[in-house]
Short mmCIF file of C-alpha atoms in Angstrom, two decimals:
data_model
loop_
_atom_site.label_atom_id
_atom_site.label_comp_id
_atom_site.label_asym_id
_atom_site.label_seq_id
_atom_site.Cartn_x
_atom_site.Cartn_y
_atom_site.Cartn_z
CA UNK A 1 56.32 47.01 -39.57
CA UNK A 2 59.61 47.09 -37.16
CA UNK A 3 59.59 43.96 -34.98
CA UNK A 4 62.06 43.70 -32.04
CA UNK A 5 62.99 41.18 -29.96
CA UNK A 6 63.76 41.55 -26.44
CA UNK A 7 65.37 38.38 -24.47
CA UNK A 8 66.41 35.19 -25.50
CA UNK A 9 63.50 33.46 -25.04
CA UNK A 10 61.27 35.63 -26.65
CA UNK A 11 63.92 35.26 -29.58
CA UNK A 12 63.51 31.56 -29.87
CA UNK A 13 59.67 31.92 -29.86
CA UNK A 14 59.44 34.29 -31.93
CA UNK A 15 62.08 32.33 -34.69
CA UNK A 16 60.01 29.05 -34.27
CA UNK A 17 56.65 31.39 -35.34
CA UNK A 18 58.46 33.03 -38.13
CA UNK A 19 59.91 29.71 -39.69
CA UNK A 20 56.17 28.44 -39.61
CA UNK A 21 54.76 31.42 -40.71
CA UNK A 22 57.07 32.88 -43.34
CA UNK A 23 59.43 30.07 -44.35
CA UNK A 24 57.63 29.15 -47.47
CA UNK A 25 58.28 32.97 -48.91
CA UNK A 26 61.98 33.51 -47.76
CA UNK A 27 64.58 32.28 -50.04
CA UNK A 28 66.50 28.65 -49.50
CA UNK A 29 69.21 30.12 -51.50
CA UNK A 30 70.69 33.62 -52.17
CA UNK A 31 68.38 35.41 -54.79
CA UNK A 32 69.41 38.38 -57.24
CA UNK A 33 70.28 41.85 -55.56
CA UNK A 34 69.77 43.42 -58.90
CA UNK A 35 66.44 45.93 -59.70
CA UNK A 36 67.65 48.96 -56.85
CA UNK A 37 67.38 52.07 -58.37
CA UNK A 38 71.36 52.65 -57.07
CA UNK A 39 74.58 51.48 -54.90
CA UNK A 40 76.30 52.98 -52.48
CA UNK A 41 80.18 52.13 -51.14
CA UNK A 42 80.56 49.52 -53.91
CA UNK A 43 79.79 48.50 -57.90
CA UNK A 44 76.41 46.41 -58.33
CA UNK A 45 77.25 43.44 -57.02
CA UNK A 46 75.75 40.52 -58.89
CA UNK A 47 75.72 36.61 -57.69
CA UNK A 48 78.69 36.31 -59.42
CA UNK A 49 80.41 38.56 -56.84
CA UNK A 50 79.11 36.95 -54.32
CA UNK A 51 80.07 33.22 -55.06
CA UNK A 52 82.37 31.99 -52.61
CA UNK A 53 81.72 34.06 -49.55
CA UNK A 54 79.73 34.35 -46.50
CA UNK A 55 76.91 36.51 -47.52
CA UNK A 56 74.73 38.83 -44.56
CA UNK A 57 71.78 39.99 -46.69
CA UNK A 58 70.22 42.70 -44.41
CA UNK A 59 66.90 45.00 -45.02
CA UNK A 60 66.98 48.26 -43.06
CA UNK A 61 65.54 51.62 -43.19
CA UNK A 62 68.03 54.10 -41.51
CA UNK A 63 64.98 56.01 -39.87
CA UNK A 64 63.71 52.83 -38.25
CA UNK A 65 65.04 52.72 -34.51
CA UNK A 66 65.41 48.70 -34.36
CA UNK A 67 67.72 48.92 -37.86
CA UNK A 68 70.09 51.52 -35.93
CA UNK A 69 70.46 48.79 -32.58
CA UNK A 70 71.75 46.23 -35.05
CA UNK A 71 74.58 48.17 -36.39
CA UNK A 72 77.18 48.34 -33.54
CA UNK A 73 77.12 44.42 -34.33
CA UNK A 74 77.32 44.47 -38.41
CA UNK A 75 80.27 47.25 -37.90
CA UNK A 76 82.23 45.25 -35.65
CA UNK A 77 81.38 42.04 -37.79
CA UNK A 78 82.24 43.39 -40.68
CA UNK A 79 85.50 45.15 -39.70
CA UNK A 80 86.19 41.53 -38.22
CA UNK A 81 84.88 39.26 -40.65
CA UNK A 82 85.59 40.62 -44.56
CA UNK A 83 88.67 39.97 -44.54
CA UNK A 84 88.13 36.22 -44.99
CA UNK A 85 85.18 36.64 -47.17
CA UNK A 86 81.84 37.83 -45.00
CA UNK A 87 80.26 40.37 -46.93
CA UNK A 88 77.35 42.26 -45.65
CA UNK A 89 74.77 43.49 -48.39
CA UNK A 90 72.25 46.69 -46.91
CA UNK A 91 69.26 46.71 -48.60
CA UNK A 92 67.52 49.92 -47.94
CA UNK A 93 64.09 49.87 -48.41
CA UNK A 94 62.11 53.07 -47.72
CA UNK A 95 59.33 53.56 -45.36
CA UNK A 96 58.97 57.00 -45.93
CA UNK A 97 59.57 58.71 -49.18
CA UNK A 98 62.47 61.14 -48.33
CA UNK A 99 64.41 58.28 -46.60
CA UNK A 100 63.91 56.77 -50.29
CA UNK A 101 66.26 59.96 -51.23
CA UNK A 102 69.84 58.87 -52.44
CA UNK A 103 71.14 61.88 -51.00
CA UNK A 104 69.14 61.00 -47.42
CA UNK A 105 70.51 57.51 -47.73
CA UNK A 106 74.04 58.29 -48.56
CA UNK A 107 74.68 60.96 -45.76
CA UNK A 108 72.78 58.43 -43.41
CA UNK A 109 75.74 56.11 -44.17
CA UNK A 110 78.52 58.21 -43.79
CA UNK A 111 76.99 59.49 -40.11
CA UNK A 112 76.25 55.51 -39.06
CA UNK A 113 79.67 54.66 -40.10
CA UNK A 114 77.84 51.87 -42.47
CA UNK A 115 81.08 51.20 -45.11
CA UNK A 116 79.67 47.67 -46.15
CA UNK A 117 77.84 47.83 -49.90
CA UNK A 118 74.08 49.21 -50.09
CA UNK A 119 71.54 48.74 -52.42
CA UNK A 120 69.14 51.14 -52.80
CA UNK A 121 65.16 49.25 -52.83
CA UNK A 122 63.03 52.00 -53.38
CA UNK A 123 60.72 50.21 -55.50
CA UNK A 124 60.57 47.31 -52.85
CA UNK A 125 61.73 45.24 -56.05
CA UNK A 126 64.32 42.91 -53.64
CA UNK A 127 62.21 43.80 -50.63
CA UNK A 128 59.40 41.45 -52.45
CA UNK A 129 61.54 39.33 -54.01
CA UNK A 130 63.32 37.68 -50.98
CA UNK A 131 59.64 37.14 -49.22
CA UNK A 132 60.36 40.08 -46.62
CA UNK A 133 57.81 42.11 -44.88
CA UNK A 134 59.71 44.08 -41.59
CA UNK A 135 62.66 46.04 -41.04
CA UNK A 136 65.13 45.01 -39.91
CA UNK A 137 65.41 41.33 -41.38
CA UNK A 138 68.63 39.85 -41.88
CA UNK A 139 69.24 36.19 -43.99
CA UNK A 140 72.80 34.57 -43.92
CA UNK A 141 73.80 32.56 -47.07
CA UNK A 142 77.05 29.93 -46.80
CA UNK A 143 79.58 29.87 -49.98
CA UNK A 144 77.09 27.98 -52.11
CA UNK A 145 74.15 30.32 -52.00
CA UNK A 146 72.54 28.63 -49.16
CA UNK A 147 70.42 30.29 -46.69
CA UNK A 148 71.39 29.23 -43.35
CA UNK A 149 70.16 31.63 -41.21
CA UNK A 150 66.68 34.00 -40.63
CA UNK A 151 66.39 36.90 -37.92
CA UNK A 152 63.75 39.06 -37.98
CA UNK A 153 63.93 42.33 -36.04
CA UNK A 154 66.47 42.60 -33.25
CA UNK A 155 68.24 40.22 -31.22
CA UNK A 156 70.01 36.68 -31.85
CA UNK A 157 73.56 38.61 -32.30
CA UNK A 158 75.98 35.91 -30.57
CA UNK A 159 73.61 33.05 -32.56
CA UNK A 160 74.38 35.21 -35.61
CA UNK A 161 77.92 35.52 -35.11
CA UNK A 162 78.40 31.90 -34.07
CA UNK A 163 76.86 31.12 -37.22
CA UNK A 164 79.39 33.27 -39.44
CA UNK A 165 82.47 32.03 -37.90
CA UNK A 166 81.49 28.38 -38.38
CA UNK A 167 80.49 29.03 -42.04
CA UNK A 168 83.74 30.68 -42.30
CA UNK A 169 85.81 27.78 -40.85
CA UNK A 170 83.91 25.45 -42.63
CA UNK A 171 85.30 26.99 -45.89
CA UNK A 172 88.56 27.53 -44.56
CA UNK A 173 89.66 25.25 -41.40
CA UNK A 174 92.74 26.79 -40.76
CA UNK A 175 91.09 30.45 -39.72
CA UNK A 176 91.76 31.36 -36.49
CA UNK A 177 88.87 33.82 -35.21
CA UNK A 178 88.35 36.28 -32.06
CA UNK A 179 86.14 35.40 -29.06
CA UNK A 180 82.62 36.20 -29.97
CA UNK A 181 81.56 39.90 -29.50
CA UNK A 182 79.80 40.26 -26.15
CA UNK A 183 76.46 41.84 -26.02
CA UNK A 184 76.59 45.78 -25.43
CA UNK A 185 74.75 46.62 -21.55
CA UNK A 186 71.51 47.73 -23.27
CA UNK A 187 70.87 44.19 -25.20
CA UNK A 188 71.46 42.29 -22.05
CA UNK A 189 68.14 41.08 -21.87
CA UNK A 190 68.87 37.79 -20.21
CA UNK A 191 70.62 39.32 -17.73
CA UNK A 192 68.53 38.85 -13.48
CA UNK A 193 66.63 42.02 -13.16
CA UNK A 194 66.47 42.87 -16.79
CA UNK A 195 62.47 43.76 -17.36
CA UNK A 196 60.64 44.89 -20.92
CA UNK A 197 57.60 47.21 -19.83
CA UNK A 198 54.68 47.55 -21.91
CA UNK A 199 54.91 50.17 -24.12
CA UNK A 200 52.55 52.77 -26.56
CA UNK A 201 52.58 51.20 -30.15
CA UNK A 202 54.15 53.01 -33.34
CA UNK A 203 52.49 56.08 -33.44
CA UNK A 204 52.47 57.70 -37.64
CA UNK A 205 51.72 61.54 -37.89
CA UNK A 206 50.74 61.35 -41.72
CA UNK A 207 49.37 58.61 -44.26
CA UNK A 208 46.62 56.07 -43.73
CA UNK A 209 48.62 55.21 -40.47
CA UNK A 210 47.62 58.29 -38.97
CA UNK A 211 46.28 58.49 -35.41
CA UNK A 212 45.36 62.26 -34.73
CA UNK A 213 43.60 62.71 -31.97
CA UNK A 214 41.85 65.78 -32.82
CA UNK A 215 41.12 66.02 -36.69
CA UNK A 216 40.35 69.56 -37.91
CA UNK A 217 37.12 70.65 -37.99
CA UNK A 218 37.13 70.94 -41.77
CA UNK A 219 37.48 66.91 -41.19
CA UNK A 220 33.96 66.50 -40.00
CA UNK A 221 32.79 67.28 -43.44
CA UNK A 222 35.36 65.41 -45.57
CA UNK A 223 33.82 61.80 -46.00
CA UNK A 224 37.27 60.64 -45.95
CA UNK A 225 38.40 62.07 -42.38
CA UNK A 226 38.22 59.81 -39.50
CA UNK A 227 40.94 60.03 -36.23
CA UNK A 228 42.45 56.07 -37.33
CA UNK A 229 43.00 57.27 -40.86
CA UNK A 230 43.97 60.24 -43.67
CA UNK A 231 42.58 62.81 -41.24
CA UNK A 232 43.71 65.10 -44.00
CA UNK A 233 42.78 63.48 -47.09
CA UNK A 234 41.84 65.90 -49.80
CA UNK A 235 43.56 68.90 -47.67
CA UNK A 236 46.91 70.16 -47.84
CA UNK A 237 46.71 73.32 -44.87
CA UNK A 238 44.20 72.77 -41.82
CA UNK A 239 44.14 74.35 -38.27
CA UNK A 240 43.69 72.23 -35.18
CA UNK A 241 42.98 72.94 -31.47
CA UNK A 242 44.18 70.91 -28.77
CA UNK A 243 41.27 71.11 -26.09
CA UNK A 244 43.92 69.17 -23.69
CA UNK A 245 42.65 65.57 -23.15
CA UNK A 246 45.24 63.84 -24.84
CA UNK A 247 44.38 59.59 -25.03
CA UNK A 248 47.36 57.16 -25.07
CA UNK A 249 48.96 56.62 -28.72
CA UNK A 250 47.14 59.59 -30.08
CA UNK A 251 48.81 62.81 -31.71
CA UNK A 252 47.36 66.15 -30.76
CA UNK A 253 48.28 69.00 -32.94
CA UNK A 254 47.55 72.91 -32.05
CA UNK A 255 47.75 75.52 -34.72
CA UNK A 256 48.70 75.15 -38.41
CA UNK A 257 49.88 72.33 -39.84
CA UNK A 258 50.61 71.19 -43.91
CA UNK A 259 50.27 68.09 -45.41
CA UNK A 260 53.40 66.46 -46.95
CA UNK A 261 53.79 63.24 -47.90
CA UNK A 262 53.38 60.59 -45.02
CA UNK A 263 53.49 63.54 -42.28
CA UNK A 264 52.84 66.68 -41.35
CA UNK A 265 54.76 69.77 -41.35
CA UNK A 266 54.68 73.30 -39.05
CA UNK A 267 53.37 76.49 -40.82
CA UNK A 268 54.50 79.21 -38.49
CA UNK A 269 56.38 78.71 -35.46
CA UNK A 270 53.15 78.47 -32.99
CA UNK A 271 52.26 75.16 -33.19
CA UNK A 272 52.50 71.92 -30.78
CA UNK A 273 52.61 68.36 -31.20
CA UNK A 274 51.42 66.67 -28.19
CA UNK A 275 51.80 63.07 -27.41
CA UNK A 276 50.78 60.95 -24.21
CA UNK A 277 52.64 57.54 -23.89
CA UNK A 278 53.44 54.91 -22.03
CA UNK A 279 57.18 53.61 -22.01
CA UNK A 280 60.86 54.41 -21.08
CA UNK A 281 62.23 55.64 -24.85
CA UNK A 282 61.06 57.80 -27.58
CA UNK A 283 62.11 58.08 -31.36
CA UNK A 284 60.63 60.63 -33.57
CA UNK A 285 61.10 60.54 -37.15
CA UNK A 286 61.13 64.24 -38.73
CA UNK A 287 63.10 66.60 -41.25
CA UNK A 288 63.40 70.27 -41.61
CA UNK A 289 61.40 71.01 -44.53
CA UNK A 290 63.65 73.84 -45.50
CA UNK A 291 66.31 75.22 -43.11
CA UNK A 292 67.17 73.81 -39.61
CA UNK A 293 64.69 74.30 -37.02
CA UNK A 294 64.50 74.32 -33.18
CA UNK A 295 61.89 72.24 -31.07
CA UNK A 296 61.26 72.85 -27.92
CA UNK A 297 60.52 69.44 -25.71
CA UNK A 298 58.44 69.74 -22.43
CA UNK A 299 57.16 66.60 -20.76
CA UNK A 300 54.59 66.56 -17.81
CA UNK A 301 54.52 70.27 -18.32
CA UNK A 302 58.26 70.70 -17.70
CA UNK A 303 62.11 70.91 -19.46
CA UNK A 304 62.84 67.32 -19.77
CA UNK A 305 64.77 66.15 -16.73
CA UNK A 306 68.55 65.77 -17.49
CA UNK A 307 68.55 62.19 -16.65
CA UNK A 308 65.47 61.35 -18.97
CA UNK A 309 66.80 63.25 -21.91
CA UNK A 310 67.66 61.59 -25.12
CA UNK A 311 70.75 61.70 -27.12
CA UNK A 312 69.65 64.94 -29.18
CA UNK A 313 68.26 66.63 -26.19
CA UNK A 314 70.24 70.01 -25.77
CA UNK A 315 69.22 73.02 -23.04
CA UNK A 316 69.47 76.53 -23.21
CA UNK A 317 70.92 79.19 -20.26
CA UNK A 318 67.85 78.67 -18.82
CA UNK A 319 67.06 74.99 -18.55
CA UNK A 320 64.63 74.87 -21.40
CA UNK A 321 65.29 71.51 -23.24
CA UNK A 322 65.18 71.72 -27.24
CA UNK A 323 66.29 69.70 -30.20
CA UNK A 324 67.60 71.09 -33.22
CA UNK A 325 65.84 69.26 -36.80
CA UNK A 326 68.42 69.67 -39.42
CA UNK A 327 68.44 66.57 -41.27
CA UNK A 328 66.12 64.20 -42.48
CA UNK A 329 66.83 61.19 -39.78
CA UNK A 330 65.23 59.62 -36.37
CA UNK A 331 65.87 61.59 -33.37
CA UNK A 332 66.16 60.44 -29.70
CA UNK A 333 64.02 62.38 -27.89
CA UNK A 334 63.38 60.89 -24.45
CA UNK A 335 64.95 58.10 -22.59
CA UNK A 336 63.28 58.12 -19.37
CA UNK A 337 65.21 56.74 -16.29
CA UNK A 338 62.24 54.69 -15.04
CA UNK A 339 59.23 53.27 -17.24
CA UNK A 340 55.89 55.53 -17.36
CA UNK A 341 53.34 57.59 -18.47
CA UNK A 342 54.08 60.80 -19.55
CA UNK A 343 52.43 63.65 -21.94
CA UNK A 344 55.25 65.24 -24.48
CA UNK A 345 55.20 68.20 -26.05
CA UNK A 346 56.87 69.17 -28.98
CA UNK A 347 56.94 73.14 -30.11
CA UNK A 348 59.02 74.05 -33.48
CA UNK A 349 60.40 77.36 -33.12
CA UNK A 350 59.79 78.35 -36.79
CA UNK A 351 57.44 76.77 -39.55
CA UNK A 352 58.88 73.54 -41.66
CA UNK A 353 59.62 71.08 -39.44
CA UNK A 354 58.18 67.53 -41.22
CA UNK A 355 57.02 64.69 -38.27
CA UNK A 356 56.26 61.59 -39.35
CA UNK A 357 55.86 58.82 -36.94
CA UNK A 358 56.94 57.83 -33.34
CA UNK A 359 58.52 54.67 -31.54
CA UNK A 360 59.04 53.67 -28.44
CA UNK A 361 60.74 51.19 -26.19
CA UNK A 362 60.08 49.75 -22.62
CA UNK A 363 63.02 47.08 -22.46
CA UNK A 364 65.12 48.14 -18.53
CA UNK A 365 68.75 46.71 -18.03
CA UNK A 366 70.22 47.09 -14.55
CA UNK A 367 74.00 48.09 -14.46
#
């Protein structure tokens, strides 16, 4: 589960239901970071290490689209902070097995500019130990091991920050520390005329998550088929047909498609993935299963309109929009100037492009 938060109010509420909820299973003091299968930017770093400093213990998942909106704040923390003794432990704990991949993991560091130490959780070993259950959740710990802070999913920044500058002048009086880093435009939620839409839920392509729309017809006769879950079970290769009724939150696949694990994966280069949602943002988790592969994106029919285009939206001599899957990673697909409905359409080019799951946000800041 990924669990944003999206003004200050719904911040506090949400704080005040957690610390009822979960507080018995989170730590009071700084557990073991020890039972990862791996580190990255650093040596195992034991409690040892840690004793003495301002510790930001923080579970993310570099595919999940709430973990990437925290890290313009721990980058410019910890480029502020480590020098008087904030340290920032990642624990990266997989929700999909290729982002469990060391090799995944490291280059996702290296492109997210994340230089802080990371343990790798693919076991959920630490995940379980320190009580968690959603990415992202961060837990601050003073120079004794004490847990003095709990945020789960986004928001709470300038709280956070407040909170590591006193715990660092607390240890050491005589620091003298910068302003507070303002909140970048987009996490202005407080701000008159800022609005958060409703918006289509997580949507998974694979697993027992799945919601496809239109199972194969092999489906009908597999006892374990059903549109809400493993529409695929006991089948690695099926052919759908999208009859063109799509339903809110639903995936509608045309053509060939091949099981992997936790998604599905093109066969040929005729496909379609078709999705109709409701918000102003979409994320879509996928990976070239072999080489790099182009994906067309149409929405309502049409090239995606230059102004709702997201980040990885590129277009060709003659205004068709596409994407290009080369690495295993989330990709911004549509960032719609004004909240709606829409139907996307995504067409890989070639066969082995792996999609796994969709999110979406709603959340509108004025300038």
């Amino acid at each position: 589960m990924k669990l944003p938060f999206r003004s200050a109010i719904a911040t506090l509420a949400m704080l005040l239901l957690v610390s009822t909820v979960v507080k018995a299973a989170e730590p009071e003091a700084i557990l073991p970071l020890d039972g990862g299968s791996g580190w990255l930017n650093s040596a195992p770093l034991t409690l040892a290490d840690l004793r003495g400093k301002v510790v930001l213990v923080d579970f993310w998942e570099y595919t999940c689209v709430n973990c990437l909106r925290t890290l313009p704040y721990l980058r410019e923390w910890y480029k502020r902070y480590a020098k008087y003794g904030f340290v920032i432990v990642g624990v990266h704990t997989p929700e999909f097995a290729f982002s469990g991949d060391a090799k995944n993991v490291e280059a996702a560091t290296k492109r997210l500019e994340v230089t802080w130490p990371v343990v790798l959780d693919n076991n959920y070993t630490i995940w379980n130990r320190y009580g968690t259950n959603t990415w992202p959740h961060e837990l601050l710990f003073d120079v004794d091991g004490k847990r003095n802070d709990s945020v789960i999913g986004e928001g709470g920044y300038t709280e956070t920050e407040q909170r590591i500058q006193y715990l660092l002048k607390r240890a050491n009086p005589s620091l003298q520390l910068p302003p507070v880093m303002a909140l970048l435009p987009q996490d202005s939620y407080s701000k008159p005329g800022a609005v958060c839409y409703p918006k289509t839920e997580e949507t998974f392509v694979g697993g027992q998550n799945a919601r496809i729309g239109n199972p194969p017809p092999q489906a009908a006769h597999d006892s374990f088929g059903s549109q809400s879950s493993s529409p695929l079970s006991g089948m690695t290769l099926a052919m759908y047909y999208d009859r063109g009724a799509h339903k809110d939150g639903s995936i509608y696949l045309q053509g060939s498609w091949r099981k992997v694990s936790q998604g599905l994966a093109s066969m040929d280069g005729r496909e379609h993935l078709a999705l109709k949602y409701h918000a102003i943002q979409v994320v879509g988790v996928m990976r070239p299963e072999g080489t790099p592969v182009t994906v067309t994106v149409t929405q309502d029919g049409k090239p995606l309109a230059h102004e709702d285009a997201g980040s990885d939206i590129q277009y060709d001599a003659q205004g068709r929009s596409y994407m290009i899957v080369d690495v295993s990673r989330a990709y911004d697909i549509v960032d719609n100037k004004k909240w709606g409905t829409h139907d996307l359409m995504l067409e890989p080019q070639a066969s082995g492009v792996g999609m796994y799951s969709f999110d979406f946000e709603s959340c509108e800041v004025p300038n």
